[in-house]
Amino acid sequence: MPIHLRCERLRVLGLITNRISSIFTEALIIEGQFPASMRDWFAARTKRLQISGIRKMFEMAGPDSINLGLGELDFQPSEKAMNALAEAVKAGYNRYGPTRGIPELRTVLAERLTRYRPDVEMENIIITAGGTQGLMVTAMTLFDHGDEVLTPDPGFVIYQPHVIMCGATPLRYSLKFENDFQPNPDEIQELITPRTKAIIINSPNNPTSGILTPETIKALRDIAVDNEMVIISDEVYDEIIFEGEHHSMLNPDYDNVVYVNSFSKTFAVTGWRLGYLASSKYMVNQLAKIQYYNIACPPTPLQKAIYEVMKAPTNMIHERVGELTKRRDAIVKRCNDIPGFSCLKPNGAFYVFPSFDQDISSEDFAMELVKNNLICAPGSAFGKGGEGHLRFSFANSLENIEKGMDIVEKVARGIPRKK
Ligand SMILES: Cc1ncc(COP(=O)(O)O)c(C=O)c1O
């Protein structure tokens, strides 16, 4: 075939291929995010993800809005922590450190975790750039295309995206108000297939503030053992407990647990981006491989500062639990006084997750509140199971909680209730 004809055939073929790929792109992109005429650079995983429903509320909010939407304490870190950070920087802790984190911090953390599992050692710990990155490195270490991962619904907004980013499939198990937001082991058992590799659990829970009972923990562990599944246990609120004690998944009875924690909430240092994982040594060795290629090492001066705070037996959050308890009691009462609202009293974390019977979706309800200068998170941002709920954080002052709940009450009274 003459060269010019061959070129023409290739050109036509190219046009057809481009057209097909742009039809695909048009179907997948969220309108307005990037011009449809643009070359399709974005990976399928990027297009499968949506912007978090919580972010949307922040973007719409006015500058004077009261914020009951944030999972972040309104306290500053302790003087000690701030001074320790400044000193660490001045003392030269500004270089790369070990991928798994500085040994002195890992040793202190191992000691702390012996309350759950007496044999934890420094080698069982890996420091991460916050709980978020700890969860991501765990997902990348474990999940492949074709795997299924059980995730809570409603559940913290990053679990499902992490599974999707690894090419695996999230399966949702429900946390129901009428069941005190405890997972139902029978439902979980039914969801499991030979492809189900892991279950993500979270206690105390965001958004429900539910706390797993020892019975549920045992039932979930038995299911994981029987099905050779990994348990990824997000316990970033394990120090924020109002009554009773926290029950951890980290336990000598099962090795295949990845325990996830963070300094964000406990030390009021969300912006420092530091957390940690604990697991069996063989799991940590695999996590460390991915961690190296992901962030090389966690931030050195921040680790040193947290170590300085943790080596003394003080715990900033315990000193604040009294204040948080007052806020919790105030917000629960205010929620239960609103016609159509029903709110459980949380025993940990700092969220309430009331149900409502107003005839409106949680997203539209939250939008109405934003228009009235109150930011909260719609229940649907945490999964289908969150519909019919709103999440309010009480990590804000009593005064702001009262003002915020005045707005909720006024808006709620203006919306017709379901028959
Ligand atoms: C349940 C849960 N896990 C993990 C995180 C991540 O925390 P960070 O990345 O700040 O350590 C959060 C933050 O809100 C959370 O609520």
PDB file of C-alpha atoms in Angstrom, residues 196-400:
ATOM      1  CA  THR A 196     -12.643 -10.945  50.863  1.00  0.00           C
ATOM      2  CA  LYS A 197      -9.194 -10.116  52.170  1.00  0.00           C
ATOM      3  CA  ALA A 198      -9.725  -7.679  55.006  1.00  0.00           C
ATOM      4  CA  ILE A 199     -12.174  -5.880  57.235  1.00  0.00           C
ATOM      5  CA  ILE A 200     -11.744  -2.265  58.302  1.00  0.00           C
ATOM      6  CA  ILE A 201     -13.166  -1.453  61.698  1.00  0.00           C
ATOM      7  CA  ASN A 202     -13.176   1.798  63.616  1.00  0.00           C
ATOM      8  CA  SER A 203     -13.768   2.230  67.334  1.00  0.00           C
ATOM      9  CA  PRO A 204     -14.508   4.779  68.745  1.00  0.00           C
ATOM     10  CA  ASN A 205     -16.197   5.484  65.478  1.00  0.00           C
ATOM     11  CA  ASN A 206     -16.350   8.444  63.156  1.00  0.00           C
ATOM     12  CA  PRO A 207     -19.111   9.459  62.390  1.00  0.00           C
ATOM     13  CA  THR A 208     -21.290   7.483  64.830  1.00  0.00           C
ATOM     14  CA  SER A 209     -19.045   7.645  67.951  1.00  0.00           C
ATOM     15  CA  GLY A 210     -20.086   4.011  68.537  1.00  0.00           C
ATOM     16  CA  ILE A 211     -17.692   1.895  70.581  1.00  0.00           C
ATOM     17  CA  LEU A 212     -17.208  -1.808  69.980  1.00  0.00           C
ATOM     18  CA  THR A 213     -18.144  -3.999  72.897  1.00  0.00           C
ATOM     19  CA  PRO A 214     -15.817  -6.850  73.937  1.00  0.00           C
ATOM     20  CA  GLU A 215     -18.467  -9.309  72.605  1.00  0.00           C
ATOM     21  CA  THR A 216     -18.523  -7.693  69.150  1.00  0.00           C
ATOM     22  CA  ILE A 217     -14.726  -7.566  69.094  1.00  0.00           C
ATOM     23  CA  LYS A 218     -14.570 -11.283  69.823  1.00  0.00           C
ATOM     24  CA  ALA A 219     -17.198 -12.096  67.196  1.00  0.00           C
ATOM     25  CA  LEU A 220     -15.345 -10.057  64.538  1.00  0.00           C
ATOM     26  CA  ARG A 221     -12.031 -11.611  65.459  1.00  0.00           C
ATOM     27  CA  ASP A 222     -13.510 -15.121  65.175  1.00  0.00           C
ATOM     28  CA  ILE A 223     -14.841 -14.274  61.701  1.00  0.00           C
ATOM     29  CA  ALA A 224     -11.424 -12.941  60.650  1.00  0.00           C
ATOM     30  CA  VAL A 225      -9.657 -16.050  61.956  1.00  0.00           C
ATOM     31  CA  ASP A 226     -12.119 -18.430  60.242  1.00  0.00           C
ATOM     32  CA  ASN A 227     -11.802 -16.612  56.913  1.00  0.00           C
ATOM     33  CA  GLU A 228      -8.067 -15.795  57.162  1.00  0.00           C
ATOM     34  CA  MET A 229      -8.776 -12.097  56.858  1.00  0.00           C
ATOM     35  CA  VAL A 230      -6.676  -9.155  57.983  1.00  0.00           C
ATOM     36  CA  ILE A 231      -8.299  -6.789  60.492  1.00  0.00           C
ATOM     37  CA  ILE A 232      -7.434  -3.132  59.964  1.00  0.00           C
ATOM     38  CA  SER A 233      -8.426  -1.465  63.198  1.00  0.00           C
ATOM     39  CA  ASP A 234      -8.594   2.320  63.190  1.00  0.00           C
ATOM     40  CA  GLU A 235      -8.392   3.397  66.836  1.00  0.00           C
ATOM     41  CA  VAL A 236      -7.383   7.059  66.459  1.00  0.00           C
ATOM     42  CA  TYR A 237      -9.894   8.080  69.165  1.00  0.00           C
ATOM     43  CA  ASP A 238      -8.811   5.452  71.693  1.00  0.00           C
ATOM     44  CA  GLU A 239      -7.780   8.095  74.263  1.00  0.00           C
ATOM     45  CA  ILE A 240     -11.037  10.046  73.984  1.00  0.00           C
ATOM     46  CA  ILE A 241     -13.291   7.892  76.143  1.00  0.00           C
ATOM     47  CA  PHE A 242     -15.890   9.367  78.506  1.00  0.00           C
ATOM     48  CA  GLU A 243     -16.990   6.396  80.578  1.00  0.00           C
ATOM     49  CA  GLY A 244     -15.559   2.893  80.878  1.00  0.00           C
ATOM     50  CA  GLU A 245     -12.497   1.806  78.906  1.00  0.00           C
ATOM     51  CA  HIS A 246     -11.443   1.323  75.329  1.00  0.00           C
ATOM     52  CA  HIS A 247     -11.314  -2.245  74.011  1.00  0.00           C
ATOM     53  CA  SER A 248      -8.699  -2.709  71.331  1.00  0.00           C
ATOM     54  CA  MET A 249      -8.476  -5.163  68.453  1.00  0.00           C
ATOM     55  CA  LEU A 250      -4.765  -5.371  69.170  1.00  0.00           C
ATOM     56  CA  ASN A 251      -4.730  -8.518  71.198  1.00  0.00           C
ATOM     57  CA  PRO A 252      -2.532 -11.617  71.594  1.00  0.00           C
ATOM     58  CA  ASP A 253      -5.349 -13.779  70.169  1.00  0.00           C
ATOM     59  CA  TYR A 254      -4.824 -12.758  66.530  1.00  0.00           C
ATOM     60  CA  ASP A 255      -1.640 -11.688  64.752  1.00  0.00           C
ATOM     61  CA  ASN A 256      -3.160 -10.412  61.530  1.00  0.00           C
ATOM     62  CA  VAL A 257      -4.320  -7.093  62.916  1.00  0.00           C
ATOM     63  CA  VAL A 258      -3.020  -3.751  61.699  1.00  0.00           C
ATOM     64  CA  TYR A 259      -3.676  -1.251  64.487  1.00  0.00           C
ATOM     65  CA  VAL A 260      -3.895   2.342  63.256  1.00  0.00           C
ATOM     66  CA  ASN A 261      -3.424   5.377  65.488  1.00  0.00           C
ATOM     67  CA  SER A 262      -2.582   9.058  65.214  1.00  0.00           C
ATOM     68  CA  PHE A 263      -1.323  11.931  67.336  1.00  0.00           C
ATOM     69  CA  SER A 264      -3.735  14.330  65.596  1.00  0.00           C
ATOM     70  CA  LYS A 265      -6.620  14.067  68.028  1.00  0.00           C
ATOM     71  CA  THR A 266      -4.802  13.140  71.229  1.00  0.00           C
ATOM     72  CA  PHE A 267      -2.321  16.023  71.135  1.00  0.00           C
ATOM     73  CA  ALA A 268      -4.449  18.487  69.113  1.00  0.00           C
ATOM     74  CA  VAL A 269      -1.834  18.434  66.318  1.00  0.00           C
ATOM     75  CA  THR A 270      -3.886  17.631  63.218  1.00  0.00           C
ATOM     76  CA  GLY A 271      -1.546  19.790  61.123  1.00  0.00           C
ATOM     77  CA  TRP A 272       1.578  17.945  62.214  1.00  0.00           C
ATOM     78  CA  ARG A 273       0.592  14.866  60.206  1.00  0.00           C
ATOM     79  CA  LEU A 274       1.964  12.131  62.424  1.00  0.00           C
ATOM     80  CA  GLY A 275       0.532   8.751  63.362  1.00  0.00           C
ATOM     81  CA  TYR A 276       1.588   5.122  63.704  1.00  0.00           C
ATOM     82  CA  LEU A 277       0.763   1.517  62.913  1.00  0.00           C
ATOM     83  CA  ALA A 278       1.317  -1.553  65.048  1.00  0.00           C
ATOM     84  CA  SER A 279       1.244  -5.093  63.765  1.00  0.00           C
ATOM     85  CA  SER A 280       3.110  -8.378  63.693  1.00  0.00           C
ATOM     86  CA  LYS A 281       6.759  -8.119  62.659  1.00  0.00           C
ATOM     87  CA  TYR A 282       6.185  -9.849  59.308  1.00  0.00           C
ATOM     88  CA  MET A 283       3.396  -7.349  58.501  1.00  0.00           C
ATOM     89  CA  VAL A 284       5.544  -4.364  59.562  1.00  0.00           C
ATOM     90  CA  ASN A 285       8.384  -5.568  57.304  1.00  0.00           C
ATOM     91  CA  GLN A 286       6.028  -5.484  54.309  1.00  0.00           C
ATOM     92  CA  LEU A 287       4.466  -2.156  55.323  1.00  0.00           C
ATOM     93  CA  ALA A 288       7.954  -0.634  55.606  1.00  0.00           C
ATOM     94  CA  LYS A 289       8.758  -1.574  51.988  1.00  0.00           C
ATOM     95  CA  ILE A 290       5.779   0.406  50.703  1.00  0.00           C
ATOM     96  CA  GLN A 291       6.399   3.184  53.228  1.00  0.00           C
ATOM     97  CA  TYR A 292       9.904   3.767  51.908  1.00  0.00           C
ATOM     98  CA  TYR A 293       8.698   4.237  48.334  1.00  0.00           C
ATOM     99  CA  ASN A 294       5.786   6.359  49.532  1.00  0.00           C
ATOM    100  CA  ILE A 295       7.336   8.911  51.928  1.00  0.00           C
ATOM    101  CA  ALA A 296      10.917   7.697  52.563  1.00  0.00           C
ATOM    102  CA  CYS A 297      10.522   8.511  56.265  1.00  0.00           C
ATOM    103  CA  PRO A 298       8.075  10.313  58.559  1.00  0.00           C
ATOM    104  CA  PRO A 299       8.960  13.944  59.470  1.00  0.00           C
ATOM    105  CA  THR A 300      11.952  13.870  61.836  1.00  0.00           C
ATOM    106  CA  PRO A 301      11.477  16.978  64.063  1.00  0.00           C
ATOM    107  CA  LEU A 302       7.820  16.189  64.673  1.00  0.00           C
ATOM    108  CA  GLN A 303       8.670  12.689  65.838  1.00  0.00           C
ATOM    109  CA  LYS A 304      11.265  14.074  68.217  1.00  0.00           C
ATOM    110  CA  ALA A 305       8.751  16.595  69.625  1.00  0.00           C
ATOM    111  CA  ILE A 306       6.072  13.944  70.172  1.00  0.00           C
ATOM    112  CA  TYR A 307       8.658  11.702  71.806  1.00  0.00           C
ATOM    113  CA  GLU A 308       9.607  14.462  74.272  1.00  0.00           C
ATOM    114  CA  VAL A 309       5.935  14.847  75.242  1.00  0.00           C
ATOM    115  CA  MET A 310       5.212  11.132  75.437  1.00  0.00           C
ATOM    116  CA  LYS A 311       8.196  10.119  77.529  1.00  0.00           C
ATOM    117  CA  ALA A 312       6.683  11.994  80.496  1.00  0.00           C
ATOM    118  CA  PRO A 313       3.500  10.451  81.910  1.00  0.00           C
ATOM    119  CA  THR A 314       1.211  13.335  80.900  1.00  0.00           C
ATOM    120  CA  ASN A 315      -1.632  13.118  78.502  1.00  0.00           C
ATOM    121  CA  MET A 316      -3.097  16.357  77.307  1.00  0.00           C
ATOM    122  CA  ILE A 317      -6.353  14.851  76.131  1.00  0.00           C
ATOM    123  CA  HIS A 318      -7.127  13.233  79.494  1.00  0.00           C
ATOM    124  CA  GLU A 319      -6.968  16.696  81.072  1.00  0.00           C
ATOM    125  CA  ARG A 320      -9.568  17.837  78.526  1.00  0.00           C
ATOM    126  CA  VAL A 321     -12.003  14.949  78.760  1.00  0.00           C
ATOM    127  CA  GLY A 322     -13.967  16.767  81.504  1.00  0.00           C
ATOM    128  CA  GLU A 323     -14.497  19.741  79.188  1.00  0.00           C
ATOM    129  CA  LEU A 324     -15.450  17.458  76.278  1.00  0.00           C
ATOM    130  CA  THR A 325     -17.934  15.618  78.509  1.00  0.00           C
ATOM    131  CA  LYS A 326     -19.758  18.916  79.242  1.00  0.00           C
ATOM    132  CA  ARG A 327     -19.911  19.673  75.533  1.00  0.00           C
ATOM    133  CA  ARG A 328     -21.160  16.190  74.750  1.00  0.00           C
ATOM    134  CA  ASP A 329     -23.933  16.398  77.331  1.00  0.00           C
ATOM    135  CA  ALA A 330     -24.995  19.822  76.063  1.00  0.00           C
ATOM    136  CA  ILE A 331     -25.167  18.812  72.394  1.00  0.00           C
ATOM    137  CA  VAL A 332     -26.961  15.515  73.067  1.00  0.00           C
ATOM    138  CA  LYS A 333     -29.622  17.335  75.075  1.00  0.00           C
ATOM    139  CA  ARG A 334     -30.069  20.015  72.425  1.00  0.00           C
ATOM    140  CA  CYS A 335     -30.378  17.390  69.654  1.00  0.00           C
ATOM    141  CA  ASN A 336     -32.962  15.347  71.553  1.00  0.00           C
ATOM    142  CA  ASP A 337     -35.029  18.506  72.201  1.00  0.00           C
ATOM    143  CA  ILE A 338     -35.489  19.085  68.446  1.00  0.00           C
ATOM    144  CA  PRO A 339     -38.744  17.582  67.135  1.00  0.00           C
ATOM    145  CA  GLY A 340     -37.955  14.610  64.862  1.00  0.00           C
ATOM    146  CA  PHE A 341     -34.367  14.221  66.107  1.00  0.00           C
ATOM    147  CA  SER A 342     -33.058  11.242  68.037  1.00  0.00           C
ATOM    148  CA  CYS A 343     -29.499  11.197  69.368  1.00  0.00           C
ATOM    149  CA  LEU A 344     -27.502   8.533  71.223  1.00  0.00           C
ATOM    150  CA  LYS A 345     -25.080   9.633  73.925  1.00  0.00           C
ATOM    151  CA  PRO A 346     -21.578   8.864  72.664  1.00  0.00           C
ATOM    152  CA  ASN A 347     -19.049   7.294  74.971  1.00  0.00           C
ATOM    153  CA  GLY A 348     -15.997   8.180  72.915  1.00  0.00           C
ATOM    154  CA  ALA A 349     -14.646  10.415  70.105  1.00  0.00           C
ATOM    155  CA  PHE A 350     -16.305  13.831  69.683  1.00  0.00           C
ATOM    156  CA  TYR A 351     -19.222  13.436  67.304  1.00  0.00           C
ATOM    157  CA  VAL A 352     -22.970  13.085  67.628  1.00  0.00           C
ATOM    158  CA  PHE A 353     -24.852  11.439  64.782  1.00  0.00           C
ATOM    159  CA  PRO A 354     -28.564  12.115  65.367  1.00  0.00           C
ATOM    160  CA  SER A 355     -31.231  10.689  63.089  1.00  0.00           C
ATOM    161  CA  PHE A 356     -33.976  13.025  61.867  1.00  0.00           C
ATOM    162  CA  ASP A 357     -37.412  12.467  60.371  1.00  0.00           C
ATOM    163  CA  GLN A 358     -37.688  15.744  58.436  1.00  0.00           C
ATOM    164  CA  ASP A 359     -38.669  15.114  54.813  1.00  0.00           C
ATOM    165  CA  ILE A 360     -35.340  16.090  53.257  1.00  0.00           C
ATOM    166  CA  SER A 361     -32.078  14.381  52.311  1.00  0.00           C
ATOM    167  CA  SER A 362     -29.165  14.813  54.699  1.00  0.00           C
ATOM    168  CA  GLU A 363     -27.214  16.691  52.006  1.00  0.00           C
ATOM    169  CA  ASP A 364     -30.032  19.193  51.420  1.00  0.00           C
ATOM    170  CA  PHE A 365     -30.527  19.539  55.177  1.00  0.00           C
ATOM    171  CA  ALA A 366     -26.815  20.291  55.653  1.00  0.00           C
ATOM    172  CA  MET A 367     -26.986  22.799  52.761  1.00  0.00           C
ATOM    173  CA  GLU A 368     -29.885  24.588  54.473  1.00  0.00           C
ATOM    174  CA  LEU A 369     -27.784  24.765  57.635  1.00  0.00           C
ATOM    175  CA  VAL A 370     -24.776  26.117  55.711  1.00  0.00           C
ATOM    176  CA  LYS A 371     -27.007  28.825  54.227  1.00  0.00           C
ATOM    177  CA  ASN A 372     -27.875  29.710  57.839  1.00  0.00           C
ATOM    178  CA  ASN A 373     -24.178  29.844  58.816  1.00  0.00           C
ATOM    179  CA  LEU A 374     -23.742  26.459  60.420  1.00  0.00           C
ATOM    180  CA  ILE A 375     -21.344  23.869  59.021  1.00  0.00           C
ATOM    181  CA  CYS A 376     -21.971  20.188  59.725  1.00  0.00           C
ATOM    182  CA  ALA A 377     -21.516  16.983  57.754  1.00  0.00           C
ATOM    183  CA  PRO A 378     -24.446  15.264  56.024  1.00  0.00           C
ATOM    184  CA  GLY A 379     -24.769  11.619  57.040  1.00  0.00           C
ATOM    185  CA  SER A 380     -24.688  10.560  53.372  1.00  0.00           C
ATOM    186  CA  ALA A 381     -21.060  11.793  53.141  1.00  0.00           C
ATOM    187  CA  PHE A 382     -20.176   8.648  55.139  1.00  0.00           C
ATOM    188  CA  GLY A 383     -22.066   6.208  52.915  1.00  0.00           C
ATOM    189  CA  LYS A 384     -25.642   5.274  52.060  1.00  0.00           C
ATOM    190  CA  GLY A 385     -26.163   4.028  55.612  1.00  0.00           C
ATOM    191  CA  GLY A 386     -25.619   7.582  56.888  1.00  0.00           C
ATOM    192  CA  GLU A 387     -28.699   8.958  55.094  1.00  0.00           C
ATOM    193  CA  GLY A 388     -31.248  10.331  57.532  1.00  0.00           C
ATOM    194  CA  HIS A 389     -28.489  11.533  59.891  1.00  0.00           C
ATOM    195  CA  LEU A 390     -26.349  14.627  60.402  1.00  0.00           C
ATOM    196  CA  ARG A 391     -22.934  14.611  62.044  1.00  0.00           C
ATOM    197  CA  PHE A 392     -22.057  17.403  64.470  1.00  0.00           C
ATOM    198  CA  SER A 393     -18.628  17.607  66.038  1.00  0.00           C
ATOM    199  CA  PHE A 394     -18.463  18.828  69.624  1.00  0.00           C
ATOM    200  CA  ALA A 395     -14.772  19.662  69.383  1.00  0.00           C
ATOM    201  CA  ASN A 396     -15.918  23.287  69.545  1.00  0.00           C
ATOM    202  CA  SER A 397     -16.673  25.649  72.457  1.00  0.00           C
ATOM    203  CA  LEU A 398     -19.864  25.299  74.535  1.00  0.00           C
ATOM    204  CA  GLU A 399     -20.884  28.756  73.327  1.00  0.00           C
ATOM    205  CA  ASN A 400     -20.545  27.774  69.655  1.00  0.00           C
TER     206      ASN A 400
END
